[in-house]
Tab-separated table of C-alpha atoms and ligand atoms in Angstrom:
chain	number	residue	atom	x	y	z
A	7	MET	CA	19.588	4.193	28.206
A	8	ILE	CA	16.869	4.935	30.731
A	9	ARG	CA	18.598	8.167	31.665
A	10	ASN	CA	18.035	9.404	28.118
A	11	ILE	CA	14.326	8.808	28.098
A	12	PRO	CA	13.296	11.930	30.073
A	13	LEU	CA	15.288	14.037	27.610
A	14	ILE	CA	13.470	12.515	24.684
A	15	ILE	CA	10.110	13.159	26.316
A	16	ALA	CA	10.973	16.744	27.126
A	17	GLY	CA	12.328	17.321	23.632
A	18	SER	CA	9.115	16.153	22.014
A	19	PHE	CA	6.948	18.488	24.045
A	20	ALA	CA	5.712	21.151	21.652
A	21	SER	CA	4.083	24.404	22.651
A	22	LEU	CA	1.829	24.219	19.601
A	23	PRO	CA	-1.705	23.146	20.428
A	24	LEU	CA	-2.592	19.625	19.434
A	25	ALA	CA	-4.889	19.194	16.466
A	26	ALA	CA	-8.372	18.206	17.553
A	27	GLN	CA	-7.611	14.661	16.533
A	28	ASP	CA	-3.993	13.702	16.334
A	29	TRP	CA	-1.802	10.838	17.451
A	30	ARG	CA	-0.383	11.237	20.923
A	31	VAL	CA	3.400	11.186	21.159
A	32	HIS	CA	4.679	7.595	21.554
A	33	GLU	CA	1.139	6.214	21.045
A	34	MET	CA	1.425	2.464	21.618
A	35	THR	CA	-1.676	1.609	19.578
A	36	ARG	CA	-0.366	3.448	16.482
A	37	PRO	CA	-0.067	0.829	13.731
A	38	HIS	CA	3.409	-0.156	12.649
A	39	PRO	CA	4.347	0.068	8.954
A	40	ALA	CA	4.325	-3.078	6.878
A	41	THR	CA	7.717	-4.484	6.031
A	42	ALA	CA	8.774	-3.761	2.452
A	43	PRO	CA	11.263	-6.114	0.835
A	44	ALA	CA	14.542	-4.358	0.205
A	45	VAL	CA	15.377	-3.551	-3.418
A	46	PRO	CA	18.988	-4.245	-4.401
A	47	THR	CA	20.702	-1.072	-5.593
A	48	ALA	CA	21.490	-2.501	-8.985
A	49	ARG	CA	17.792	-3.162	-9.547
A	50	ALA	CA	16.477	0.136	-8.143
A	51	ASP	CA	14.704	0.980	-11.403
A	52	ARG	CA	13.007	-2.408	-11.617
A	53	PRO	CA	9.525	-2.923	-10.196
A	54	PRO	CA	9.833	-3.822	-6.511
A	55	PRO	CA	7.819	-6.749	-5.128
A	56	GLY	CA	4.187	-5.730	-4.868
A	57	ALA	CA	4.460	-2.945	-7.451
A	58	VAL	CA	1.724	-2.488	-10.056
A	59	VAL	CA	3.528	-3.079	-13.341
A	60	LEU	CA	1.760	-1.009	-15.974
A	61	PHE	CA	3.815	-2.088	-18.970
A	62	ASN	CA	5.353	-5.530	-19.243
A	63	GLY	CA	7.122	-4.730	-22.487
A	64	THR	CA	4.573	-6.287	-24.806
A	65	ASP	CA	1.034	-4.929	-24.464
A	66	LEU	CA	-1.134	-2.061	-23.257
A	67	SER	CA	-3.666	-4.143	-21.348
A	68	ARG	CA	-3.269	-1.918	-18.260
A	69	TRP	CA	-4.134	1.174	-20.330
A	70	ARG	CA	-7.084	2.602	-22.194
A	71	SER	CA	-7.804	5.677	-24.262
A	72	ASP	CA	-9.183	8.707	-22.479
A	73	ASP	CA	-12.450	8.187	-24.380
A	74	SER	CA	-12.666	4.721	-22.717
A	75	LEU	CA	-11.856	2.944	-25.991
A	76	PRO	CA	-9.014	0.417	-25.952
A	77	ALA	CA	-5.511	1.887	-26.022
A	78	ARG	CA	-4.479	2.963	-29.511
A	79	TRP	CA	-0.862	3.916	-28.894
A	80	ILE	CA	1.871	2.031	-30.706
A	81	VAL	CA	3.619	-0.921	-29.047
A	82	GLY	CA	7.190	-1.513	-30.195
A	83	LYS	CA	9.850	-3.893	-28.977
A	84	GLY	CA	9.912	-3.287	-25.226
A	85	TYR	CA	8.338	0.159	-25.412
A	86	PHE	CA	5.146	1.983	-26.347
A	87	GLU	CA	4.810	5.245	-28.200
A	88	ALA	CA	2.300	8.074	-28.346
A	89	ARG	CA	0.250	7.860	-31.524
A	90	PRO	CA	-0.543	11.476	-32.392
A	91	GLY	CA	-4.235	12.228	-32.599
A	92	THR	CA	-5.412	9.327	-30.419
A	93	GLY	CA	-5.541	11.335	-27.209
A	94	THR	CA	-4.372	10.741	-23.668
A	95	LEU	CA	-3.437	7.208	-22.673
A	96	THR	CA	-4.926	6.466	-19.265
A	97	THR	CA	-4.273	3.744	-16.723
A	98	VAL	CA	-7.037	1.254	-16.087
A	99	ASP	CA	-6.123	1.276	-12.379
A	100	SER	CA	-6.704	4.173	-10.043
A	101	PHE	CA	-4.134	5.467	-7.579
A	102	GLY	CA	-3.853	7.884	-4.663
A	103	ASP	CA	-0.542	8.459	-2.871
A	104	MET	CA	2.087	6.658	-4.881
A	105	GLN	CA	5.621	6.177	-6.020
A	106	LEU	CA	5.750	6.144	-9.819
A	107	HIS	CA	8.669	5.104	-11.966
A	108	LEU	CA	8.610	5.577	-15.707
A	109	GLU	CA	11.134	5.872	-18.471
A	110	TRP	CA	10.592	7.995	-21.558
A	111	ALA	CA	12.441	9.123	-24.652
A	112	ALA	CA	11.750	12.106	-26.880
A	113	PRO	CA	11.848	11.377	-30.632
A	114	ALA	CA	15.471	10.859	-31.715
A	115	ALA	CA	15.047	13.193	-34.662
A	116	ALA	CA	14.450	16.468	-32.800
A	117	LYS	CA	11.906	18.557	-34.661
A	118	GLY	CA	10.194	21.783	-33.648
A	119	ALA	CA	11.088	24.146	-30.822
A	120	GLY	CA	9.880	25.149	-27.404
A	121	GLN	CA	6.718	23.314	-26.390
A	122	ASP	CA	6.484	21.807	-29.879
A	123	ARG	CA	9.335	19.340	-29.359
A	124	GLY	CA	9.124	15.968	-27.652
A	125	ASN	CA	6.125	17.033	-25.590
A	126	SER	CA	4.066	14.632	-23.492
A	127	GLY	CA	3.354	14.607	-19.781
A	128	VAL	CA	2.242	12.577	-16.808
A	129	PHE	CA	-1.192	13.733	-15.687
A	130	LEU	CA	-1.277	12.617	-12.045
A	131	MET	CA	-4.883	11.874	-11.082
A	132	GLY	CA	-5.685	13.129	-14.592
A	133	ARG	CA	-5.134	16.737	-13.416
A	134	TYR	CA	-1.642	17.524	-12.259
A	135	GLU	CA	0.893	17.450	-15.088
A	136	LEU	CA	4.508	16.544	-14.645
A	137	GLN	CA	5.815	17.828	-17.947
A	138	ILE	CA	7.646	15.632	-20.402
A	139	LEU	CA	9.527	17.655	-22.999
A	140	ASP	CA	12.690	17.451	-25.026
A	141	SER	CA	14.561	20.021	-22.934
A	142	TRP	CA	17.964	19.199	-24.387
A	143	ARG	CA	19.160	22.510	-25.847
A	144	ASN	CA	15.554	23.575	-26.321
A	145	ASP	CA	14.339	26.727	-24.632
A	146	THR	CA	10.818	27.289	-23.419
A	147	TYR	CA	9.249	28.919	-20.367
A	148	SER	CA	10.840	27.362	-17.277
A	149	ASP	CA	7.548	26.224	-15.760
A	150	GLY	CA	6.959	24.169	-18.894
A	151	GLN	CA	10.289	22.433	-19.420
A	152	ALA	CA	11.004	18.783	-18.630
A	153	GLY	CA	10.584	18.075	-14.918
A	154	SER	CA	8.278	21.049	-14.327
A	155	MET	CA	4.893	20.821	-12.703
A	156	TYR	CA	3.355	22.526	-15.668
A	157	GLY	CA	2.652	26.232	-15.215
A	158	GLN	CA	3.453	26.105	-11.481
A	159	HIS	CA	6.908	24.875	-10.573
A	160	PRO	CA	10.004	24.904	-12.808
A	161	PRO	CA	12.387	22.037	-12.119
A	162	LEU	CA	15.276	22.749	-9.756
A	163	TYR	CA	17.687	21.617	-12.478
A	164	ASN	CA	17.597	20.874	-16.180
A	165	ALA	CA	18.470	17.183	-16.004
A	166	ALA	CA	17.535	16.468	-19.625
A	167	LEU	CA	19.396	13.965	-21.757
A	168	PRO	CA	19.570	14.186	-25.566
A	169	PRO	CA	16.513	13.210	-27.628
A	170	GLY	CA	16.304	9.511	-28.360
A	171	THR	CA	17.956	8.718	-24.999
A	172	TRP	CA	15.987	6.874	-22.331
A	173	GLN	CA	15.294	9.164	-19.380
A	174	ARG	CA	13.633	8.330	-16.101
A	175	TYR	CA	11.235	9.908	-13.713
A	176	ASP	CA	10.824	8.791	-10.110
A	177	VAL	CA	7.788	10.508	-8.680
A	178	PHE	CA	6.596	10.604	-5.068
A	179	PHE	CA	3.069	11.931	-5.079
A	180	ARG	CA	0.856	12.816	-2.133
A	181	ARG	CA	-2.667	13.431	-3.346
A	182	PRO	CA	-4.756	16.363	-2.147
A	183	ARG	CA	-7.165	15.778	0.712
A	184	PHE	CA	-10.722	17.080	0.712
A	185	GLY	CA	-13.146	17.380	3.598
A	186	ALA	CA	-16.680	16.050	3.780
A	187	ALA	CA	-18.061	19.221	2.183
A	188	GLY	CA	-15.531	19.027	-0.653
A	189	GLU	CA	-13.268	21.705	0.830
A	190	LEU	CA	-9.526	21.367	0.360
A	191	THR	CA	-7.944	20.259	3.629
A	192	GLU	CA	-4.468	19.515	2.273
A	193	PRO	CA	-3.026	20.364	-1.152
A	194	ALA	CA	-1.197	17.820	-3.278
A	195	ARG	CA	2.583	17.549	-2.958
A	196	VAL	CA	5.064	16.033	-5.315
A	197	THR	CA	8.739	15.152	-5.309
A	198	VAL	CA	10.389	14.216	-8.594
A	199	LEU	CA	13.769	12.823	-9.582
A	200	HIS	CA	14.651	13.281	-13.257
A	201	ASN	CA	17.452	10.947	-14.251
A	202	GLY	CA	18.234	10.676	-10.530
A	203	VAL	CA	18.432	14.468	-10.057
A	204	PRO	CA	15.925	16.042	-7.650
A	205	VAL	CA	13.889	18.469	-9.737
A	206	GLN	CA	10.833	18.884	-7.490
A	207	ASN	CA	11.349	18.862	-3.728
A	208	SER	CA	7.981	18.291	-2.068
A	209	VAL	CA	6.361	21.187	-3.911
A	210	VAL	CA	2.794	22.143	-3.097
A	211	LEU	CA	0.455	22.162	-6.085
A	212	ARG	CA	-1.863	25.161	-6.302
A	213	GLY	CA	-4.509	23.195	-8.146
A	214	PRO	CA	-4.804	21.416	-11.486
A	215	THR	CA	-2.107	22.417	-13.974
A	216	THR	CA	-3.363	24.388	-16.944
A	217	TRP	CA	-2.206	26.403	-19.925
A	218	LEU	CA	-2.584	30.193	-19.610
A	219	ALA	CA	-4.419	30.010	-16.314
A	220	ARG	CA	-4.438	29.168	-12.622
A	221	ALA	CA	-7.155	26.695	-11.856
A	222	PRO	CA	-8.515	26.186	-8.342
A	223	TYR	CA	-8.814	22.775	-6.720
A	224	GLU	CA	-12.041	20.918	-7.224
A	225	ALA	CA	-12.893	17.957	-5.009
A	226	HIS	CA	-12.259	14.602	-6.647
A	227	PRO	CA	-12.068	10.962	-5.605
A	228	ASP	CA	-9.156	9.712	-3.492
A	229	ARG	CA	-8.114	7.298	-6.241
A	230	LEU	CA	-7.957	8.164	-9.917
A	231	PRO	CA	-6.128	6.898	-13.008
A	232	PHE	CA	-3.172	8.849	-14.323
A	233	GLY	CA	-2.673	9.675	-17.967
A	234	LEU	CA	0.121	10.155	-20.474
A	235	GLN	CA	-0.377	13.127	-22.742
A	236	ASP	CA	-0.734	12.965	-26.516
A	237	HIS	CA	0.773	16.295	-27.550
A	238	GLY	CA	1.238	15.205	-31.151
A	239	HIS	CA	4.780	13.914	-30.645
A	240	ALA	CA	5.984	10.307	-30.815
A	241	VAL	CA	7.358	10.138	-27.258
A	242	ARG	CA	8.232	6.611	-26.122
A	243	PHE	CA	7.752	4.949	-22.748
A	244	ARG	CA	8.934	1.802	-20.996
A	245	ASN	CA	9.333	0.312	-17.513
A	246	VAL	CA	6.297	1.965	-15.950
A	247	TRP	CA	5.375	0.853	-12.436
A	248	VAL	CA	3.593	2.165	-9.399
A	249	ARG	CA	4.040	1.427	-5.735
A	250	PRO	CA	0.829	2.593	-4.055
A	251	LEU	CA	1.785	4.245	-0.778
A	252	PRO	CA	0.012	3.743	2.556
A	253	GLU	CA	-2.013	6.810	3.418
A	254	GLY	CA	-1.868	6.430	7.196
A	255	ASP	CA	-4.414	5.409	9.775
A	256	ALA	CA	-6.809	7.846	11.373
A	257	PRO	CA	-5.921	8.617	14.964
A	258	PRO	CA	-8.392	7.569	17.652
A	259	PRO	CA	-10.668	10.166	19.239
A	260	PRO	CA	-8.869	12.256	21.837
A	261	LEU	CA	-8.844	11.023	25.411
A	262	ALA	CA	-11.776	12.297	27.481
A	263	LEU	CA	-10.342	14.421	30.301
A	264	ARG	CA	-11.590	15.800	33.603
A	265	PRO	CA	-10.258	18.673	35.705
A	266	PHE	CA	-7.968	17.943	38.622
A	267	THR	CA	-9.716	18.073	41.970
A	268	ASP	CA	-8.490	20.548	44.576
A	269	GLN	CA	-7.398	17.616	46.706
A	270	GLU	CA	-5.322	16.083	43.891
A	271	ARG	CA	-3.586	19.386	43.213
A	272	GLN	CA	-2.724	19.800	46.875
A	273	THR	CA	-1.613	16.258	47.638
A	274	LEU	CA	0.222	15.419	44.404
A	275	ALA	CA	2.249	18.614	44.026
A	276	GLY	CA	5.750	18.250	45.413
A	277	ARG	CA	9.170	16.761	44.774
A	278	TYR	CA	9.751	13.190	43.615
A	279	GLY	CA	13.524	12.962	43.729
A	280	ALA	CA	14.790	14.961	40.712
A	281	ALA	CA	11.253	15.357	39.375
A	282	THR	CA	8.872	18.103	40.430
A	283	VAL	CA	5.102	18.301	40.202
A	284	ALA	CA	3.846	21.900	40.455
A	285	ASP	CA	0.321	23.198	41.006
A	286	SER	CA	-0.177	26.208	38.772
A	287	ALA	CA	-3.012	27.791	36.757
A	288	GLY	CA	-5.505	25.243	37.995
A	289	ARG	CA	-3.587	22.182	36.893
A	290	LEU	CA	-0.526	20.094	37.606
A	291	TRP	CA	2.775	20.309	35.759
A	292	LEU	CA	5.520	17.716	35.661
A	293	ASP	CA	9.133	18.825	35.347
A	294	LEU	CA	11.685	16.069	34.856
A	295	GLY	CA	14.484	18.605	34.610
A	296	ASP	CA	13.865	19.948	31.110
A	297	GLY	CA	10.816	22.152	31.506
A	298	ALA	CA	7.276	21.777	32.761
A	299	MET	CA	4.896	19.472	30.915
A	300	PRO	CA	1.152	19.744	31.546
A	301	LEU	CA	-0.393	16.728	33.238
A	302	VAL	CA	-3.938	15.654	32.464
A	303	ALA	CA	-6.482	13.546	34.348
A	304	ALA	CA	-8.367	11.017	32.232
A	305	ALA	CA	-12.117	10.873	32.759
A	306	ALA	CA	-11.774	7.099	32.861
A	307	GLY	CA	-9.141	7.363	35.607
A	308	GLY	CA	-5.395	7.797	35.722
A	309	PHE	CA	-3.009	10.628	34.893
A	310	SER	CA	-0.978	11.313	31.792
A	311	ILE	CA	1.109	13.971	30.061
A	312	GLU	CA	-0.918	16.074	27.648
A	313	GLY	CA	-0.600	14.771	24.095
A	314	VAL	CA	1.616	11.826	25.081
A	315	ASP	CA	0.769	8.155	25.452
A	316	ALA	CA	2.300	7.941	28.936
A	317	ALA	CA	0.846	6.940	32.276
A	318	VAL	CA	1.854	8.923	35.358
A	319	GLU	CA	1.254	7.200	38.699
A	320	PHE	CA	1.861	8.489	42.191
A	321	GLU	CA	2.803	5.803	44.693
A	322	PRO	CA	2.195	6.584	48.311
A	323	GLY	CA	4.880	5.519	50.748
A	324	ALA	CA	7.581	6.742	53.064
A	325	VAL	CA	9.049	8.736	50.140
A	326	ASN	CA	7.164	10.289	47.226
A	327	THR	CA	7.438	8.020	44.209
A	328	LEU	CA	6.361	8.956	40.679
A	329	VAL	CA	6.156	6.220	38.047
A	330	LEU	CA	6.143	7.168	34.397
A	331	THR	CA	5.200	4.431	31.924
A	332	VAL	CA	6.095	5.171	28.316
A	333	GLY	CA	6.674	2.726	25.496
A	334	GLY	CA	5.843	-0.095	27.904
A	335	VAL	CA	8.773	0.849	30.171
A	336	LYS	CA	8.340	2.043	33.732
A	337	ILE	CA	10.657	4.765	35.009
A	338	ARG	CA	10.670	5.746	38.671
A	339	TRP	CA	11.475	9.061	40.357
A	340	ARG	CA	11.697	9.101	44.125
B	427	MG	MG1	2.968	18.220	-21.853
C-alpha cells in the first residue's frame, strides 16, 4: 500500500504550469462532496430525493408565461401541453449547473414537415436550445433535429421514437462562466441522453442558439429559469425535474513561497535511501524514483512539493531521513 504512494505522487506531477489559483494535488482542506442517496435502477427516471419537481402531474404552479403572466399551457391527465400562441413556458425557479430530466411527446397525428412538425425545445437559461422535434421519419437540417443543440451541434444519433410516444431527455448542463468584467471565462457545456442514447457528449456551446445566425455570448446571471418553446405545435410534457448540481468551491489563495537559501540547498541536497534531493537551477528537486519534482519553501516555514498538499521534512541524525506527509500519512526515506 505505502509502496504505491510514491508512484501515485509521481504520476500526478504535471509539467503544465499551475493556474494562478488552483487546488493543490491531494489538498486536505478541499471540501468533500455531499452524499447523494442512491436511486434504484428501476426508478432512474423518477425524481431523486432533493430534486426540484417542476410538474407534479396536476398543475403548472412552478411555471409562468414568458411575459410573466400565469402559465397558459394546457394541463391534461398527468401531462401538460403547449398551447400555440401563448409563448414560451418558463420555470419560476432559476438554475445554473443542473441535471434535467423531462419527458415529451410530439403530437400523435403527425402534421407538417421539417421544422414544422412536433417542434418545441428546452431553452436552457432561456438562451441555449436543446431542440425538441418530431424526428421520426422527418428530415430537416441535422443541427435542428431532435437532440440537437439548435444550429450548433447535431445529435450523435437519431434516437427519435414515433410521434405520440413518450420520449425522454436527460440533460447534464454546465453553465457558462463570466469574469468580473463580463468576459467569457468558460463556455457552456452540455451532455444529453435522448431515450437513453447519448446524443450530445459534453459539447461546447458557441453562444446562444439562434436561427440563421451565430450569436456571441453575452454575460448573464449564474442562475436563470429555463423555458419550453411554443413553436405552434401541441407538444406534451410530463415528469420534469431538476437536480441542481454543486458548482465547486473556490480554491484558497496560493501558498506564499520564499526562495531556498544557499545553506538549505547545500545541506539538504543528497541521498535519503532510495530518494534523492538535487540542487539544480537555484532550487531543490525531489526524486522518489519516478522523476524529479520541484520542492518549494513556504514563506511561513516548511517545505513542500510544488502544487501538492504535501509536507517534506528533513530529519537530522546519523542517517539522512526525509519524511513526506501526504493525505495525513507519513512516509519515510532513509
Ligand atoms: Mg424548437
